[in-house]
Amino acid sequence: MERTIGVVTEEGRGVFSRISGLMERRGFQVRGVTAGATQRPGMARYTLVIGGDERQAGQAVRQIRKMVETVTVEDLSAGGCVERCMMLLKFAPSPEERETLFDVMKGYPHSVSEDRGSSLIVEMMGPGVLLDDCLENVRGLGLVESVKSGPLALGTN
């Protein structure tokens, strides 16, 4: 089970290091993390996906809340959230694999970012589970490499 935690902090040196150190010391398994700017100057937003149940997420929220720089922290999974990841896939398919690849990709939201004939790069955005499913279905179809971002999430409340 995974839980998504949203954190807004004051910007500052070492804030991310303190959050990740806290997660490590408390034994939380961090499965994904994204950091970035917010609409408010001087603030940063972190999205953490941790392994665990509601109780463990609550414990993580309480620990992060104690940090001086923390403005808000919440278990986004509890109240509902929209979560998205991005993935880039690079292929060098044979002509036969290329046809099959495009048939498989019809089942997933994507766009072709670069097509040079012998190779192509596909861009996808969606829930992490959907991207993982796509990755499993295109293995063996000329996949050369892939990269997936950490999650971005906003609560729906």
mmCIF file with all atom_site columns, C-alpha atoms in Angstrom:
data_model
loop_
_atom_site.group_PDB
_atom_site.id
_atom_site.type_symbol
_atom_site.label_atom_id
_atom_site.label_alt_id
_atom_site.label_comp_id
_atom_site.label_asym_id
_atom_site.label_entity_id
_atom_site.label_seq_id
_atom_site.pdbx_PDB_ins_code
_atom_site.Cartn_x
_atom_site.Cartn_y
_atom_site.Cartn_z
_atom_site.occupancy
_atom_site.B_iso_or_equiv
_atom_site.pdbx_formal_charge
_atom_site.auth_seq_id
_atom_site.auth_comp_id
_atom_site.auth_asym_id
_atom_site.auth_atom_id
_atom_site.pdbx_PDB_model_num
ATOM 1   C CA . MET A 1 1   ? 0.000   0.000  0.000   1.00 0.00 ? 1   MET A CA 1
ATOM 2   C CA . GLU A 1 2   ? 1.225   3.491  -0.799  1.00 0.00 ? 2   GLU A CA 1
ATOM 3   C CA . ARG A 1 3   ? 0.325   6.877  0.629   1.00 0.00 ? 3   ARG A CA 1
ATOM 4   C CA . THR A 1 4   ? 0.910   10.290 -0.963  1.00 0.00 ? 4   THR A CA 1
ATOM 5   C CA . ILE A 1 5   ? 2.002   13.095 1.351   1.00 0.00 ? 5   ILE A CA 1
ATOM 6   C CA . GLY A 1 6   ? 2.036   16.763 0.331   1.00 0.00 ? 6   GLY A CA 1
ATOM 7   C CA . VAL A 1 7   ? 4.389   19.153 2.108   1.00 0.00 ? 7   VAL A CA 1
ATOM 8   C CA . VAL A 1 8   ? 4.780   22.913 1.697   1.00 0.00 ? 8   VAL A CA 1
ATOM 9   C CA . THR A 1 9   ? 7.821   24.472 3.346   1.00 0.00 ? 9   THR A CA 1
ATOM 10  C CA . GLU A 1 10  ? 9.664   27.740 3.414   1.00 0.00 ? 10  GLU A CA 1
ATOM 11  C CA . GLU A 1 11  ? 12.437  27.647 0.817   1.00 0.00 ? 11  GLU A CA 1
ATOM 12  C CA . GLY A 1 12  ? 15.855  27.220 2.307   1.00 0.00 ? 12  GLY A CA 1
ATOM 13  C CA . ARG A 1 13  ? 19.108  25.369 2.142   1.00 0.00 ? 13  ARG A CA 1
ATOM 14  C CA . GLY A 1 14  ? 18.974  21.820 3.436   1.00 0.00 ? 14  GLY A CA 1
ATOM 15  C CA . VAL A 1 15  ? 15.189  21.508 3.786   1.00 0.00 ? 15  VAL A CA 1
ATOM 16  C CA . PHE A 1 16  ? 14.944  18.548 1.418   1.00 0.00 ? 16  PHE A CA 1
ATOM 17  C CA . SER A 1 17  ? 17.936  16.931 3.098   1.00 0.00 ? 17  SER A CA 1
ATOM 18  C CA . ARG A 1 18  ? 16.205  17.219 6.483   1.00 0.00 ? 18  ARG A CA 1
ATOM 19  C CA . ILE A 1 19  ? 12.953  15.749 5.125   1.00 0.00 ? 19  ILE A CA 1
ATOM 20  C CA . SER A 1 20  ? 14.724  12.808 3.486   1.00 0.00 ? 20  SER A CA 1
ATOM 21  C CA . GLY A 1 21  ? 16.896  12.269 6.579   1.00 0.00 ? 21  GLY A CA 1
ATOM 22  C CA . LEU A 1 22  ? 13.791  12.231 8.765   1.00 0.00 ? 22  LEU A CA 1
ATOM 23  C CA . MET A 1 23  ? 12.138  9.626  6.511   1.00 0.00 ? 23  MET A CA 1
ATOM 24  C CA . GLU A 1 24  ? 15.292  7.483  6.621   1.00 0.00 ? 24  GLU A CA 1
ATOM 25  C CA . ARG A 1 25  ? 15.747  7.704  10.393  1.00 0.00 ? 25  ARG A CA 1
ATOM 26  C CA . ARG A 1 26  ? 12.103  6.812  11.054  1.00 0.00 ? 26  ARG A CA 1
ATOM 27  C CA . GLY A 1 27  ? 12.267  3.839  8.684   1.00 0.00 ? 27  GLY A CA 1
ATOM 28  C CA . PHE A 1 28  ? 9.797   5.050  6.061   1.00 0.00 ? 28  PHE A CA 1
ATOM 29  C CA . GLN A 1 29  ? 10.186  3.539  2.625   1.00 0.00 ? 29  GLN A CA 1
ATOM 30  C CA . VAL A 1 30  ? 10.116  6.477  0.192   1.00 0.00 ? 30  VAL A CA 1
ATOM 31  C CA . ARG A 1 31  ? 9.005   5.213  -3.225  1.00 0.00 ? 31  ARG A CA 1
ATOM 32  C CA . GLY A 1 32  ? 8.825   8.547  -5.008  1.00 0.00 ? 32  GLY A CA 1
ATOM 33  C CA . VAL A 1 33  ? 9.587   12.183 -4.397  1.00 0.00 ? 33  VAL A CA 1
ATOM 34  C CA . THR A 1 34  ? 9.203   15.411 -6.325  1.00 0.00 ? 34  THR A CA 1
ATOM 35  C CA . ALA A 1 35  ? 10.188  18.923 -5.305  1.00 0.00 ? 35  ALA A CA 1
ATOM 36  C CA . GLY A 1 36  ? 9.360   22.252 -6.898  1.00 0.00 ? 36  GLY A CA 1
ATOM 37  C CA . ALA A 1 37  ? 8.195   25.819 -6.608  1.00 0.00 ? 37  ALA A CA 1
ATOM 38  C CA . THR A 1 38  ? 4.684   26.858 -5.604  1.00 0.00 ? 38  THR A CA 1
ATOM 39  C CA . GLN A 1 39  ? 2.472   29.779 -6.583  1.00 0.00 ? 39  GLN A CA 1
ATOM 40  C CA . ARG A 1 40  ? 3.664   31.514 -3.401  1.00 0.00 ? 40  ARG A CA 1
ATOM 41  C CA . PRO A 1 41  ? 7.133   33.120 -3.557  1.00 0.00 ? 41  PRO A CA 1
ATOM 42  C CA . GLY A 1 42  ? 9.542   31.758 -0.981  1.00 0.00 ? 42  GLY A CA 1
ATOM 43  C CA . MET A 1 43  ? 7.701   28.423 -0.644  1.00 0.00 ? 43  MET A CA 1
ATOM 44  C CA . ALA A 1 44  ? 8.533   24.950 -1.961  1.00 0.00 ? 44  ALA A CA 1
ATOM 45  C CA . ARG A 1 45  ? 6.244   21.952 -2.444  1.00 0.00 ? 45  ARG A CA 1
ATOM 46  C CA . TYR A 1 46  ? 7.340   18.349 -1.911  1.00 0.00 ? 46  TYR A CA 1
ATOM 47  C CA . THR A 1 47  ? 5.284   15.323 -2.866  1.00 0.00 ? 47  THR A CA 1
ATOM 48  C CA . LEU A 1 48  ? 6.320   12.083 -1.184  1.00 0.00 ? 48  LEU A CA 1
ATOM 49  C CA . VAL A 1 49  ? 4.973   8.620  -1.931  1.00 0.00 ? 49  VAL A CA 1
ATOM 50  C CA . ILE A 1 50  ? 5.719   6.286  0.957   1.00 0.00 ? 50  ILE A CA 1
ATOM 51  C CA . GLY A 1 51  ? 5.013   2.635  1.537   1.00 0.00 ? 51  GLY A CA 1
ATOM 52  C CA . GLY A 1 52  ? 2.601   2.067  4.360   1.00 0.00 ? 52  GLY A CA 1
ATOM 53  C CA . ASP A 1 53  ? -0.923  2.369  5.653   1.00 0.00 ? 53  ASP A CA 1
ATOM 54  C CA . GLU A 1 54  ? -2.952  5.265  7.061   1.00 0.00 ? 54  GLU A CA 1
ATOM 55  C CA . ARG A 1 55  ? -1.337  4.928  10.504  1.00 0.00 ? 55  ARG A CA 1
ATOM 56  C CA . GLN A 1 56  ? 2.185   5.128  9.075   1.00 0.00 ? 56  GLN A CA 1
ATOM 57  C CA . ALA A 1 57  ? 1.236   8.093  6.880   1.00 0.00 ? 57  ALA A CA 1
ATOM 58  C CA . GLY A 1 58  ? -0.165  9.844  9.953   1.00 0.00 ? 58  GLY A CA 1
ATOM 59  C CA . GLN A 1 59  ? 3.098   9.249  11.776  1.00 0.00 ? 59  GLN A CA 1
ATOM 60  C CA . ALA A 1 60  ? 5.081   10.700 8.837   1.00 0.00 ? 60  ALA A CA 1
ATOM 61  C CA . VAL A 1 61  ? 2.804   13.762 8.728   1.00 0.00 ? 61  VAL A CA 1
ATOM 62  C CA . ARG A 1 62  ? 3.257   14.364 12.467  1.00 0.00 ? 62  ARG A CA 1
ATOM 63  C CA . GLN A 1 63  ? 7.055   14.061 12.205  1.00 0.00 ? 63  GLN A CA 1
ATOM 64  C CA . ILE A 1 64  ? 7.319   16.430 9.210   1.00 0.00 ? 64  ILE A CA 1
ATOM 65  C CA . ARG A 1 65  ? 4.980   18.936 10.896  1.00 0.00 ? 65  ARG A CA 1
ATOM 66  C CA . LYS A 1 66  ? 7.573   19.329 13.700  1.00 0.00 ? 66  LYS A CA 1
ATOM 67  C CA . MET A 1 67  ? 10.169  20.703 11.279  1.00 0.00 ? 67  MET A CA 1
ATOM 68  C CA . VAL A 1 68  ? 10.658  24.469 11.649  1.00 0.00 ? 68  VAL A CA 1
ATOM 69  C CA . GLU A 1 69  ? 10.318  25.197 7.909   1.00 0.00 ? 69  GLU A CA 1
ATOM 70  C CA . THR A 1 70  ? 7.043   23.273 7.461   1.00 0.00 ? 70  THR A CA 1
ATOM 71  C CA . VAL A 1 71  ? 4.057   25.436 6.499   1.00 0.00 ? 71  VAL A CA 1
ATOM 72  C CA . THR A 1 72  ? 1.575   22.627 5.739   1.00 0.00 ? 72  THR A CA 1
ATOM 73  C CA . VAL A 1 73  ? 1.704   18.858 5.493   1.00 0.00 ? 73  VAL A CA 1
ATOM 74  C CA . GLU A 1 74  ? -1.114  16.426 4.759   1.00 0.00 ? 74  GLU A CA 1
ATOM 75  C CA . ASP A 1 75  ? -1.819  12.857 3.762   1.00 0.00 ? 75  ASP A CA 1
ATOM 76  C CA . LEU A 1 76  ? -3.287  13.549 0.324   1.00 0.00 ? 76  LEU A CA 1
ATOM 77  C CA . SER A 1 77  ? -4.398  9.929  -0.042  1.00 0.00 ? 77  SER A CA 1
ATOM 78  C CA . ALA A 1 78  ? -6.855  10.336 2.827   1.00 0.00 ? 78  ALA A CA 1
ATOM 79  C CA . GLY A 1 79  ? -8.890  13.171 1.315   1.00 0.00 ? 79  GLY A CA 1
ATOM 80  C CA . GLY A 1 80  ? -8.391  12.378 -2.343  1.00 0.00 ? 80  GLY A CA 1
ATOM 81  C CA . CYS A 1 81  ? -5.876  13.784 -4.760  1.00 0.00 ? 81  CYS A CA 1
ATOM 82  C CA . VAL A 1 82  ? -4.932  14.046 -8.402  1.00 0.00 ? 82  VAL A CA 1
ATOM 83  C CA . GLU A 1 83  ? -1.515  12.482 -8.909  1.00 0.00 ? 83  GLU A CA 1
ATOM 84  C CA . ARG A 1 84  ? 0.527   12.434 -12.113 1.00 0.00 ? 84  ARG A CA 1
ATOM 85  C CA . CYS A 1 85  ? 3.950   11.243 -13.212 1.00 0.00 ? 85  CYS A CA 1
ATOM 86  C CA . MET A 1 86  ? 5.752   11.711 -16.506 1.00 0.00 ? 86  MET A CA 1
ATOM 87  C CA . MET A 1 87  ? 7.641   9.056  -18.444 1.00 0.00 ? 87  MET A CA 1
ATOM 88  C CA . LEU A 1 88  ? 9.865   9.165  -21.502 1.00 0.00 ? 88  LEU A CA 1
ATOM 89  C CA . LEU A 1 89  ? 10.435  5.975  -23.492 1.00 0.00 ? 89  LEU A CA 1
ATOM 90  C CA . LYS A 1 90  ? 13.113  5.599  -26.162 1.00 0.00 ? 90  LYS A CA 1
ATOM 91  C CA . PHE A 1 91  ? 12.657  2.901  -28.779 1.00 0.00 ? 91  PHE A CA 1
ATOM 92  C CA . ALA A 1 92  ? 14.734  1.531  -31.659 1.00 0.00 ? 92  ALA A CA 1
ATOM 93  C CA . PRO A 1 93  ? 12.156  -0.931 -33.006 1.00 0.00 ? 93  PRO A CA 1
ATOM 94  C CA . SER A 1 94  ? 12.430  -3.190 -36.019 1.00 0.00 ? 94  SER A CA 1
ATOM 95  C CA . PRO A 1 95  ? 9.740   -2.540 -38.660 1.00 0.00 ? 95  PRO A CA 1
ATOM 96  C CA . GLU A 1 96  ? 7.659   -5.412 -37.232 1.00 0.00 ? 96  GLU A CA 1
ATOM 97  C CA . GLU A 1 97  ? 8.106   -4.209 -33.653 1.00 0.00 ? 97  GLU A CA 1
ATOM 98  C CA . ARG A 1 98  ? 7.192   -0.656 -34.691 1.00 0.00 ? 98  ARG A CA 1
ATOM 99  C CA . GLU A 1 99  ? 3.745   -1.712 -35.895 1.00 0.00 ? 99  GLU A CA 1
ATOM 100 C CA . THR A 1 100 ? 3.098   -3.741 -32.749 1.00 0.00 ? 100 THR A CA 1
ATOM 101 C CA . LEU A 1 101 ? 4.429   -0.909 -30.583 1.00 0.00 ? 101 LEU A CA 1
ATOM 102 C CA . PHE A 1 102 ? 1.957   1.585  -32.034 1.00 0.00 ? 102 PHE A CA 1
ATOM 103 C CA . ASP A 1 103 ? -0.883  -0.914 -31.588 1.00 0.00 ? 103 ASP A CA 1
ATOM 104 C CA . VAL A 1 104 ? 0.037   -1.353 -27.905 1.00 0.00 ? 104 VAL A CA 1
ATOM 105 C CA . MET A 1 105 ? 0.441   2.392  -27.376 1.00 0.00 ? 105 MET A CA 1
ATOM 106 C CA . LYS A 1 106 ? -3.115  3.041  -28.627 1.00 0.00 ? 106 LYS A CA 1
ATOM 107 C CA . GLY A 1 107 ? -4.270  1.913  -25.190 1.00 0.00 ? 107 GLY A CA 1
ATOM 108 C CA . TYR A 1 108 ? -2.296  4.646  -23.386 1.00 0.00 ? 108 TYR A CA 1
ATOM 109 C CA . PRO A 1 109 ? -2.322  8.453  -23.507 1.00 0.00 ? 109 PRO A CA 1
ATOM 110 C CA . HIS A 1 110 ? 0.935   9.470  -25.186 1.00 0.00 ? 110 HIS A CA 1
ATOM 111 C CA . SER A 1 111 ? 2.577   11.650 -27.767 1.00 0.00 ? 111 SER A CA 1
ATOM 112 C CA . VAL A 1 112 ? 5.582   11.015 -29.974 1.00 0.00 ? 112 VAL A CA 1
ATOM 113 C CA . SER A 1 113 ? 8.138   13.666 -29.050 1.00 0.00 ? 113 SER A CA 1
ATOM 114 C CA . GLU A 1 114 ? 10.766  12.658 -31.576 1.00 0.00 ? 114 GLU A CA 1
ATOM 115 C CA . ASP A 1 115 ? 10.660  10.260 -34.526 1.00 0.00 ? 115 ASP A CA 1
ATOM 116 C CA . ARG A 1 116 ? 13.836  9.732  -36.496 1.00 0.00 ? 116 ARG A CA 1
ATOM 117 C CA . GLY A 1 117 ? 12.687  6.650  -38.371 1.00 0.00 ? 117 GLY A CA 1
ATOM 118 C CA . SER A 1 118 ? 15.068  4.185  -36.754 1.00 0.00 ? 118 SER A CA 1
ATOM 119 C CA . SER A 1 119 ? 14.365  5.499  -33.253 1.00 0.00 ? 119 SER A CA 1
ATOM 120 C CA . LEU A 1 120 ? 11.621  7.387  -31.477 1.00 0.00 ? 120 LEU A CA 1
ATOM 121 C CA . ILE A 1 121 ? 10.908  8.944  -28.115 1.00 0.00 ? 121 ILE A CA 1
ATOM 122 C CA . VAL A 1 122 ? 7.435   8.685  -26.623 1.00 0.00 ? 122 VAL A CA 1
ATOM 123 C CA . GLU A 1 123 ? 6.189   10.987 -23.866 1.00 0.00 ? 123 GLU A CA 1
ATOM 124 C CA . MET A 1 124 ? 3.483   9.967  -21.396 1.00 0.00 ? 124 MET A CA 1
ATOM 125 C CA . MET A 1 125 ? 1.776   11.559 -18.418 1.00 0.00 ? 125 MET A CA 1
ATOM 126 C CA . GLY A 1 126 ? -0.644  9.893  -16.036 1.00 0.00 ? 126 GLY A CA 1
ATOM 127 C CA . PRO A 1 127 ? -0.990  8.014  -12.763 1.00 0.00 ? 127 PRO A CA 1
ATOM 128 C CA . GLY A 1 128 ? 2.152   6.082  -11.881 1.00 0.00 ? 128 GLY A CA 1
ATOM 129 C CA . VAL A 1 129 ? 0.294   2.750  -12.017 1.00 0.00 ? 129 VAL A CA 1
ATOM 130 C CA . LEU A 1 130 ? -0.766  3.418  -15.620 1.00 0.00 ? 130 LEU A CA 1
ATOM 131 C CA . LEU A 1 131 ? 2.788   4.296  -16.653 1.00 0.00 ? 131 LEU A CA 1
ATOM 132 C CA . ASP A 1 132 ? 4.157   1.172  -14.970 1.00 0.00 ? 132 ASP A CA 1
ATOM 133 C CA . ASP A 1 133 ? 1.557   -0.933 -16.809 1.00 0.00 ? 133 ASP A CA 1
ATOM 134 C CA . CYS A 1 134 ? 2.559   0.610  -20.146 1.00 0.00 ? 134 CYS A CA 1
ATOM 135 C CA . LEU A 1 135 ? 6.243   -0.008 -19.461 1.00 0.00 ? 135 LEU A CA 1
ATOM 136 C CA . GLU A 1 136 ? 5.576   -3.684 -18.819 1.00 0.00 ? 136 GLU A CA 1
ATOM 137 C CA . ASN A 1 137 ? 3.588   -3.972 -22.069 1.00 0.00 ? 137 ASN A CA 1
ATOM 138 C CA . VAL A 1 138 ? 6.236   -2.397 -24.316 1.00 0.00 ? 138 VAL A CA 1
ATOM 139 C CA . ARG A 1 139 ? 9.239   -4.366 -23.082 1.00 0.00 ? 139 ARG A CA 1
ATOM 140 C CA . GLY A 1 140 ? 10.539  -6.440 -25.961 1.00 0.00 ? 140 GLY A CA 1
ATOM 141 C CA . LEU A 1 141 ? 9.295   -3.969 -28.583 1.00 0.00 ? 141 LEU A CA 1
ATOM 142 C CA . GLY A 1 142 ? 12.621  -2.235 -29.172 1.00 0.00 ? 142 GLY A CA 1
ATOM 143 C CA . LEU A 1 143 ? 12.691  -0.400 -25.837 1.00 0.00 ? 143 LEU A CA 1
ATOM 144 C CA . VAL A 1 144 ? 16.169  1.087  -25.400 1.00 0.00 ? 144 VAL A CA 1
ATOM 145 C CA . GLU A 1 145 ? 15.688  3.111  -22.223 1.00 0.00 ? 145 GLU A CA 1
ATOM 146 C CA . SER A 1 146 ? 13.063  4.752  -20.063 1.00 0.00 ? 146 SER A CA 1
ATOM 147 C CA . VAL A 1 147 ? 12.841  7.335  -17.329 1.00 0.00 ? 147 VAL A CA 1
ATOM 148 C CA . LYS A 1 148 ? 9.913   8.097  -15.028 1.00 0.00 ? 148 LYS A CA 1
ATOM 149 C CA . SER A 1 149 ? 9.524   11.178 -12.862 1.00 0.00 ? 149 SER A CA 1
ATOM 150 C CA . GLY A 1 150 ? 8.433   11.244 -9.284  1.00 0.00 ? 150 GLY A CA 1
ATOM 151 C CA . PRO A 1 151 ? 4.826   12.140 -8.536  1.00 0.00 ? 151 PRO A CA 1
ATOM 152 C CA . LEU A 1 152 ? 3.124   15.509 -8.655  1.00 0.00 ? 152 LEU A CA 1
ATOM 153 C CA . ALA A 1 153 ? -0.044  15.670 -6.560  1.00 0.00 ? 153 ALA A CA 1
ATOM 154 C CA . LEU A 1 154 ? -2.633  18.137 -5.346  1.00 0.00 ? 154 LEU A CA 1
ATOM 155 C CA . GLY A 1 155 ? -5.410  17.417 -2.882  1.00 0.00 ? 155 GLY A CA 1
ATOM 156 C CA . THR A 1 156 ? -8.934  17.625 -4.244  1.00 0.00 ? 156 THR A CA 1
ATOM 157 C CA . ASN A 1 157 ? -10.383 19.210 -1.084  1.00 0.00 ? 157 ASN A CA 1
#
